[in-house]
Short mmCIF file of C-alpha atoms in Angstrom, two decimals:
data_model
loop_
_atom_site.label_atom_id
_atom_site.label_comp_id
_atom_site.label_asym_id
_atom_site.label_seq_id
_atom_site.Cartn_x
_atom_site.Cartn_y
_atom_site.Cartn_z
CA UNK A 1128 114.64 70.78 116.52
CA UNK A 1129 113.88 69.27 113.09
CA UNK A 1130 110.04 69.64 112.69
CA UNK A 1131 107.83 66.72 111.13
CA UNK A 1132 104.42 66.99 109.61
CA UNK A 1133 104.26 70.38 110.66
CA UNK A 1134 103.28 73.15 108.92
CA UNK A 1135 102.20 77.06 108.48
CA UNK A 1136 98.72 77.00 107.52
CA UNK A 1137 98.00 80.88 107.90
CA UNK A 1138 99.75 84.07 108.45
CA UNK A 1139 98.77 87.97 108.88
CA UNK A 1140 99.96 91.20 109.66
CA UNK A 1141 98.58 94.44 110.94
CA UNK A 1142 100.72 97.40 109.70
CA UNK A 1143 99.54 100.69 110.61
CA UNK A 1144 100.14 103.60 108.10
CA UNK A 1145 103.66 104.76 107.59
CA UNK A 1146 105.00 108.39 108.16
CA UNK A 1147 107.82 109.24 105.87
CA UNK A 1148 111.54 109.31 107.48
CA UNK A 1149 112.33 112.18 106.13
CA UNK A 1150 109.90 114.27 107.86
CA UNK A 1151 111.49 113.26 111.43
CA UNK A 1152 114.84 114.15 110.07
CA UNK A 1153 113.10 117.71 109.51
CA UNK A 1154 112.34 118.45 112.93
CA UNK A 1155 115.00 117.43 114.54
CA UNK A 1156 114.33 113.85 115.84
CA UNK A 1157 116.34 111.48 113.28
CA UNK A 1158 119.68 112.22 112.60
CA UNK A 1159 120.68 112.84 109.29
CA UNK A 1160 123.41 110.70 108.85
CA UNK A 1161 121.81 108.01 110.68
CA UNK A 1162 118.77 108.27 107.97
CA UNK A 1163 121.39 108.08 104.67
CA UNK A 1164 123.21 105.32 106.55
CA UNK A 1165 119.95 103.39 107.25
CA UNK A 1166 118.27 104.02 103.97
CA UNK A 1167 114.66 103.89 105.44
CA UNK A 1168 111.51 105.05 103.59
CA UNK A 1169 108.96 104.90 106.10
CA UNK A 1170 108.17 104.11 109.49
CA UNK A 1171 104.88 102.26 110.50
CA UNK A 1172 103.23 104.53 113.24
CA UNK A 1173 100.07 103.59 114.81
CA UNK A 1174 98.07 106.25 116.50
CA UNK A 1175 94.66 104.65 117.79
CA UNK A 1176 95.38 100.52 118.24
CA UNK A 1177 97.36 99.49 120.94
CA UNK A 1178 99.57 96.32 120.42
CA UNK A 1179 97.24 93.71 121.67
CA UNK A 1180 94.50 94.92 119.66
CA UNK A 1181 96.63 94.90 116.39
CA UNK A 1182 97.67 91.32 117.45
CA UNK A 1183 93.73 90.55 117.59
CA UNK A 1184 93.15 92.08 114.04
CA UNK A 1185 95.97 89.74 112.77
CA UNK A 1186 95.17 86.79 114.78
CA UNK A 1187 91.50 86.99 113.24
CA UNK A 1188 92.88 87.16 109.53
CA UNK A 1189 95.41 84.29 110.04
CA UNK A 1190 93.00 81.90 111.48
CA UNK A 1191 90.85 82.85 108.73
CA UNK A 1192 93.04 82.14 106.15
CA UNK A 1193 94.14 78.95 107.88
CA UNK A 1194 90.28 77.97 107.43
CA UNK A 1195 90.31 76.17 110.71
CA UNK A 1196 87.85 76.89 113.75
CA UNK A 1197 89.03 78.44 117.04
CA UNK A 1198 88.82 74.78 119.20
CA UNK A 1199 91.11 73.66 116.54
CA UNK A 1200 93.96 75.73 118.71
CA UNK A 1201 95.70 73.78 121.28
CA UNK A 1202 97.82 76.79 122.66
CA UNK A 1203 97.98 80.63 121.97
CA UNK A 1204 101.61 82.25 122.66
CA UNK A 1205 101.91 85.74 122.53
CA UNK A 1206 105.19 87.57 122.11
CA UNK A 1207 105.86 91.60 122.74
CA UNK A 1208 108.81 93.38 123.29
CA UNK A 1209 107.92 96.58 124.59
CA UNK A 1210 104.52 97.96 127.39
CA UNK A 1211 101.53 95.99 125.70
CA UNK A 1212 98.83 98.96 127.26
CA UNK A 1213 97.78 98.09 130.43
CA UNK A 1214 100.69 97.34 133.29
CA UNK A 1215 100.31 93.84 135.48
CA UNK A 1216 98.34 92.69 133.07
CA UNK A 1217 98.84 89.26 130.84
CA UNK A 1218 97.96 90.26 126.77
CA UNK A 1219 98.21 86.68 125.40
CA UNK A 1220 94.48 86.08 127.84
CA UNK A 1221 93.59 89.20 125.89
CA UNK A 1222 94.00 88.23 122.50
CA UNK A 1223 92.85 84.52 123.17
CA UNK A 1224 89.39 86.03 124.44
CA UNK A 1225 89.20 88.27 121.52
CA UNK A 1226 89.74 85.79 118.99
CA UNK A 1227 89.16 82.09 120.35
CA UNK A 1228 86.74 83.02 123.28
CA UNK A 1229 84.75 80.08 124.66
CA UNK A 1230 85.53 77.93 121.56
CA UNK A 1231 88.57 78.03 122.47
CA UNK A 1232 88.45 77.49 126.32
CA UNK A 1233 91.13 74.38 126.63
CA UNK A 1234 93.63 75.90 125.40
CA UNK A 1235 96.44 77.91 127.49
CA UNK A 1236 96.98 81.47 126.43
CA UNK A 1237 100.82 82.30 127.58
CA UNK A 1238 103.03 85.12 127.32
CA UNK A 1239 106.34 85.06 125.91
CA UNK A 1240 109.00 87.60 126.42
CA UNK A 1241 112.20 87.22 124.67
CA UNK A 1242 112.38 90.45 123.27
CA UNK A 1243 112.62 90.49 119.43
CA UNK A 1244 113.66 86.81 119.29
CA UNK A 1245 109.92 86.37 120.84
CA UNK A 1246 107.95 85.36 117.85
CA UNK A 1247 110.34 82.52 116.24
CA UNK A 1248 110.66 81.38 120.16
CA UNK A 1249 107.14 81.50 120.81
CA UNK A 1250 106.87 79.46 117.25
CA UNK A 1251 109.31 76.84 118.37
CA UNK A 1252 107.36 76.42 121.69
CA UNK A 1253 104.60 75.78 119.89
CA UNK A 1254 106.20 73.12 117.47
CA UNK A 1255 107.25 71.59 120.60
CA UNK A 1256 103.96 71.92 122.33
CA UNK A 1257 102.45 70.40 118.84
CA UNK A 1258 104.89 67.34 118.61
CA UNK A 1259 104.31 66.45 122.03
CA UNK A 1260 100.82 65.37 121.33
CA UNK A 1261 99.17 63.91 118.09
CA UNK A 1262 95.98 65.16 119.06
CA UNK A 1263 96.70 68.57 119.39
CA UNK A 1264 95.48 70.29 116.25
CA UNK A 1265 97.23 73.53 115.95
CA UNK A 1266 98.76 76.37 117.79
CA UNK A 1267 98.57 80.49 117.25
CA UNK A 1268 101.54 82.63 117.86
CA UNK A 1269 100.96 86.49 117.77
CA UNK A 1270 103.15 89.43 118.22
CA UNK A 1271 102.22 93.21 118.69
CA UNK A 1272 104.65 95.99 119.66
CA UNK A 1273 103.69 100.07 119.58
CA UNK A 1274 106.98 102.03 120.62
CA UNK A 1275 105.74 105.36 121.36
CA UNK A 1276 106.52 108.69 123.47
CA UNK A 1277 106.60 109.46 125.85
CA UNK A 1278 107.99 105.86 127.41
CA UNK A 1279 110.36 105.19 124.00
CA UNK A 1280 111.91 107.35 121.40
CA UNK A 1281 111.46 104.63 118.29
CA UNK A 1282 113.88 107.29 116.18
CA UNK A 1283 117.12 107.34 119.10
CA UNK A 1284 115.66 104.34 121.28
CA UNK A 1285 117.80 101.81 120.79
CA UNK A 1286 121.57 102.55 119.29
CA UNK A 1287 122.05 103.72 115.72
CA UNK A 1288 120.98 101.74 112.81
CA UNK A 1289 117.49 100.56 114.37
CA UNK A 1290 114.17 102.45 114.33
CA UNK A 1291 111.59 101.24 115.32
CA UNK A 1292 107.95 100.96 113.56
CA UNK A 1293 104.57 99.34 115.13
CA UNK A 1294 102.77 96.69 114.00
CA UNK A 1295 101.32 93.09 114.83
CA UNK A 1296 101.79 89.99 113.39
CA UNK A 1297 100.00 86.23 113.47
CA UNK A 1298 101.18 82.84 112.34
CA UNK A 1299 98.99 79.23 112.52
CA UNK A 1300 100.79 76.20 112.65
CA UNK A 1301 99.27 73.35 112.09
CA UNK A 1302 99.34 69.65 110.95
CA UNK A 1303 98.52 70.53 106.91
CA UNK A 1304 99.21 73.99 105.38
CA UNK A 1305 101.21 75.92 102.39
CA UNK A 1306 104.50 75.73 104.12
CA UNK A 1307 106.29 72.99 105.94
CA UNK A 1308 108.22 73.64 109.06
CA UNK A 1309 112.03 71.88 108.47
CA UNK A 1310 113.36 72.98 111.63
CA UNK A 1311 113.58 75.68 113.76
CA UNK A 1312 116.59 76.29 116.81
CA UNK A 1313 117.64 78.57 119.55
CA UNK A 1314 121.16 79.75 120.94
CA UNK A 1315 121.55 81.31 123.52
CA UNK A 1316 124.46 84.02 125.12
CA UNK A 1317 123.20 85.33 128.50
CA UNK A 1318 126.57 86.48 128.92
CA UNK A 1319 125.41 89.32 127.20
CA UNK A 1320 122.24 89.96 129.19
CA UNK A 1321 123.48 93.58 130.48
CA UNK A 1322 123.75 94.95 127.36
CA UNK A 1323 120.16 95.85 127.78
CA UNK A 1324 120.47 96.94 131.17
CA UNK A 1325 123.55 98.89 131.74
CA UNK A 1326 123.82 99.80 135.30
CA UNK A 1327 120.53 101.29 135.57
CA UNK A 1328 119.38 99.63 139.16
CA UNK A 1329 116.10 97.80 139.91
CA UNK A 1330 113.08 100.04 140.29
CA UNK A 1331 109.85 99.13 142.29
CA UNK A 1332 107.78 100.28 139.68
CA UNK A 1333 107.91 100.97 135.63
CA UNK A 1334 107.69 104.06 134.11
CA UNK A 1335 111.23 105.14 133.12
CA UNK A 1336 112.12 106.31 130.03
CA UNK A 1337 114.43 103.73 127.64
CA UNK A 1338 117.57 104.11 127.03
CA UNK A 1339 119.12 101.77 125.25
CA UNK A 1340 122.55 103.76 124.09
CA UNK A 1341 123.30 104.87 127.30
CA UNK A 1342 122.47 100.91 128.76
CA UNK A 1343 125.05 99.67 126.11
CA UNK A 1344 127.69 102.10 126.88
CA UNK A 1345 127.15 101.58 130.58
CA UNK A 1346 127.05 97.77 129.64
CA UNK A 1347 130.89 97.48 127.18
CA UNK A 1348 132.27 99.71 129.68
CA UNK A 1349 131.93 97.32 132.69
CA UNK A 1350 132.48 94.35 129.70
CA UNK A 1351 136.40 94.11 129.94
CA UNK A 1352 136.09 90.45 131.45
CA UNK A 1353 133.88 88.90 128.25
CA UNK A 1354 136.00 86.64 125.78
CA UNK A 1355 135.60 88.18 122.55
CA UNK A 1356 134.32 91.20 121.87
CA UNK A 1357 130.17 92.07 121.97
CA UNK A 1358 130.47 92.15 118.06
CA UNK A 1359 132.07 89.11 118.11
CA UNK A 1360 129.61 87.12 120.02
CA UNK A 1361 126.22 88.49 118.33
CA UNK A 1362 128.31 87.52 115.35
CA UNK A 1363 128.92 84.21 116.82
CA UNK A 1364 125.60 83.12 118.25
CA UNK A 1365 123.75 84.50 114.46
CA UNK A 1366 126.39 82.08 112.75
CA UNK A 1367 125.76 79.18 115.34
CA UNK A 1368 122.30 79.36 115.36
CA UNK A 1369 121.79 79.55 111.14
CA UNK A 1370 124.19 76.73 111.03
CA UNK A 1371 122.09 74.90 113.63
CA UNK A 1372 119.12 74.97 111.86
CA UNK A 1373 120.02 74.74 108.43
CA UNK A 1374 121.65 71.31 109.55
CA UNK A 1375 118.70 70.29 111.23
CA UNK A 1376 116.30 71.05 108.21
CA UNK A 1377 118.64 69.08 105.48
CA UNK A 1378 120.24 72.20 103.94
CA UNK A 1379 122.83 74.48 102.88
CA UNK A 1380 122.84 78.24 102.72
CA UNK A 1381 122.46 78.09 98.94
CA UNK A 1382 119.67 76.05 99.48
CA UNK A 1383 117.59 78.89 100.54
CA UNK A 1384 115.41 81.42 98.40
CA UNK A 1385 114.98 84.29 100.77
CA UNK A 1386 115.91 85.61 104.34
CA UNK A 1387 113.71 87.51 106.74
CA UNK A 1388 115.76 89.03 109.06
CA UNK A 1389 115.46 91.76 111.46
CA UNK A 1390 114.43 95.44 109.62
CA UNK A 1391 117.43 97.37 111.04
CA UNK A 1392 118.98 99.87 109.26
CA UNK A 1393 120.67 98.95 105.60
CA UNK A 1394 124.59 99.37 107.28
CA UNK A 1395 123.93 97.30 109.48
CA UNK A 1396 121.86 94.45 108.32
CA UNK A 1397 124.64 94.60 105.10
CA UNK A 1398 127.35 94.70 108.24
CA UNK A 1399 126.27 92.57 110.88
CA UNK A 1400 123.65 89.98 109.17
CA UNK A 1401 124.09 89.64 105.44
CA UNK A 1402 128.13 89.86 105.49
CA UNK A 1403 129.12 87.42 108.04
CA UNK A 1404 126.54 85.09 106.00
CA UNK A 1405 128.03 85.30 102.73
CA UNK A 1406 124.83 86.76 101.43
CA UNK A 1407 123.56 89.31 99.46
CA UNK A 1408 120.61 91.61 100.92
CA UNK A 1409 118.80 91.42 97.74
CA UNK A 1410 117.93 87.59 98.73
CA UNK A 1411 116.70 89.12 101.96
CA UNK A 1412 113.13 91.45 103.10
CA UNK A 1413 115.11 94.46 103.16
CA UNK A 1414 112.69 95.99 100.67
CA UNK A 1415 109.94 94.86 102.88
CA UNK A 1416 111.62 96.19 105.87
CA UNK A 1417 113.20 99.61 104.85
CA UNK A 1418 108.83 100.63 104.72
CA UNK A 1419 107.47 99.60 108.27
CA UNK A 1420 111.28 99.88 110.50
CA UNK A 1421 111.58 97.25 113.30
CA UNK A 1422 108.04 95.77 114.06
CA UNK A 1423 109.93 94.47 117.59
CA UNK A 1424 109.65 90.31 117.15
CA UNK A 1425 107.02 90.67 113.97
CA UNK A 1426 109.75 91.32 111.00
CA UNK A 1427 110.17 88.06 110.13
CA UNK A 1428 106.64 86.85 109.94
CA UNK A 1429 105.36 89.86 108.31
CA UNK A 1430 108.29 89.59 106.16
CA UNK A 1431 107.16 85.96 105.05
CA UNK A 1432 103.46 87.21 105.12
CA UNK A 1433 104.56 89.66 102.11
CA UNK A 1434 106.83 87.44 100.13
CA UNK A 1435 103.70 84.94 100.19
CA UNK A 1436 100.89 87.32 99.55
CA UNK A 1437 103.02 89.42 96.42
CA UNK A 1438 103.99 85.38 95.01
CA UNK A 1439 107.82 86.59 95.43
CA UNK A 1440 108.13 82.47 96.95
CA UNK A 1441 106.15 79.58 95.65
CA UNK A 1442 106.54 75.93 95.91
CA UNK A 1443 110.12 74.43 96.41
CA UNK A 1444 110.91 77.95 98.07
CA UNK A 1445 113.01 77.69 100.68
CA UNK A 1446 112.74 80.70 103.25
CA UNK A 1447 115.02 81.35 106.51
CA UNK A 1448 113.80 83.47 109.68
CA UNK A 1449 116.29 84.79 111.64
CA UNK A 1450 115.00 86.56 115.19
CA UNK A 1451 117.45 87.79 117.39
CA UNK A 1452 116.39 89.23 120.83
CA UNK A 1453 117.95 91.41 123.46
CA UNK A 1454 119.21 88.72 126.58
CA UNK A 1455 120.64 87.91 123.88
CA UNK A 1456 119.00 84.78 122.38
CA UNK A 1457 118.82 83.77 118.32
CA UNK A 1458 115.98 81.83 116.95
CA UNK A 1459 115.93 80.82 113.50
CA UNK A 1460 113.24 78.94 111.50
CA UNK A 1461 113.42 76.90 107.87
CA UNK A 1462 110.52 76.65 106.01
CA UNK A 1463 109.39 75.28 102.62
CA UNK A 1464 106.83 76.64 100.58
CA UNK A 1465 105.21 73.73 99.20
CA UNK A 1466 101.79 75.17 97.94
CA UNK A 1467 100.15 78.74 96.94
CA UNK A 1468 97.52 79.29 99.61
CA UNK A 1469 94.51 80.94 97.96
CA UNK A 1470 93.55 83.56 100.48
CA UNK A 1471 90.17 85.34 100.22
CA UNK A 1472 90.96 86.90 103.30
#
């Protein structure tokens, strides 16, 4: 959807301190190839917040830099990838208490779960929710993610070239701010839902271990029937869905500054992101990335969060998120820097 007289009035992050790669490769629990193939420095571990209370910490800070009051927020969405604590339990009513509390009281306080896709979806839903209504002020979208043991292995998780690191992020959108929202779109492939899954069968309660290698090979070896090949489609619905919304914002590829992508591994984000593009990874938050790993659906706002608070964008800066989440779904978001917020905060 092309976005009008919208615009990102605050953003945060809370990044935990990072442990150095090379000490898991050590003792045994990165592999060594996968490290010099990834090129990773550090991994963002956190050892005393769970995710909803880093989401808190940098809801607080973005609404703060935003300088707008908590009954200015129409809606709070929450995305999360991964166990958020506490089980049958909803963390977006968490956070809202925490941060809007009684000021905040008409506005809903939802979940969203569309895995690492979740905070650009959660940021279109709230464009969406904003459009729909002149008199809604502004909306808050957080996203928190801890991927720790026992549950999840963040180091051999998920299949080579991603490790994961912890973190929370916050964005305000609102009707005035120091970057316009141009457009932002989803496509979707559920074709590829299983991928995630394997053949693992439904349990009646959580508490199982993730596997996401042995899901996938599970998942390409019952996958004989898809047209096209799973590197194919990802391919396919990354290409489809930057297309979409650089159309839908007015521009061209070349039109855009900088590229906050997911912070996988250097192979593949070269590989499967930057390649197929045309681009180069210098124009993207690799540097960012390669320090914190995958933050789950955060990278890309604490990717733009950096870029504005080290003045690496400024005004006429254009700036392209690209989320992609497991089900599979790809969100991507244009934005325009059009001021230099002066943060004290």
């Amino acid at each position: 959807m092309r976005c009008d007289g919208l615009f990102l009035a605050g953003l945060a992050h809370r990044i935990p301190e990072a442990v150095d790669v090379d000490d898991a490769v050590e003792d045994g629990r990165y592999d060594p190839d996968d490290r010099k193939a990834d090129d990773y420095a550090s991994v963002a571990v956190s050892t005393g917040e769970a995710p909803p209370e880093m989401a808190v910490a940098a809801a607080r800070l973005a609404l703060a830099r935003a300088g707008l009051p908590a009954s200015s927020v129409a809606i709070l969405l929450h995305a999360s990838a991964w166990f958020q604590g506490v089980d049958y339990w909803p963390a977006a009513s968490y956070v809202h208490r925490e941060v809007l509390g009684e000021e905040g009281r008409r506005a809903p306080a939802l979940d969203v779960q569309q895995m690492c896709a979740g905070a650009l979806g959660a940021l279109e839903l709230a464009a969406s929710y904003l459009a729909a209504d002149a008199s809604r002020g502004s909306a808050l979208v957080t996203t928190a993610d801890r991927f720790a043991d026992p549950g999840f292995d963040r180091w051999r998780g998920d299949v080579r070239g991603i490790v994961y690191g912890d973190g929370a992020a916050a964005a305000v959108l609102a009707r005035d701010g120091f970057a316009r929202l141009l457009a932002v779109s989803t496509v979707v492939d559920t074709g590829l839902e299983g991928m995630y899954r394997g053949d693992e069968p439904f349990a009646a309660a959580p508490g199982r271990r993730v596997d996401v290698r042995a899901r996938r090979a599970a998942f390409a070896a019952s996958s004989r029937h898809l047209v096209g090949s799973m590197a194919e489609r990802t391919t396919s619905g990354l290409t489809e869905a930057v297309d979409r919304t650089l159309d839908e914002a007015g521009l061209k590829l070349a039109d855009v500054s900088r590229f906050a992508f997911p912070n996988v591994g250097l192979h593949v984000l070269r590989t499967r992101y930057a390649e197929p593009l045309g681009l180069d990874v210098e124009r993207t938050t690799w540097d960012w990335g390669r320090r914190t790993g995958h933050v789950g659906a955060a990278d890309q706002l604490t990717g733009l969060t950096h870029l504005v608070e080290t003045a690496q964008v400024g005004p006429g800066d254009r700036v392209l998120l690209v989320g992609i989440g497991a089900g599979f779904a790809w969100t991507c978001a244009a934005v325009e820097i059009t001021a230099r917020p002066v943060w004290d905060v």
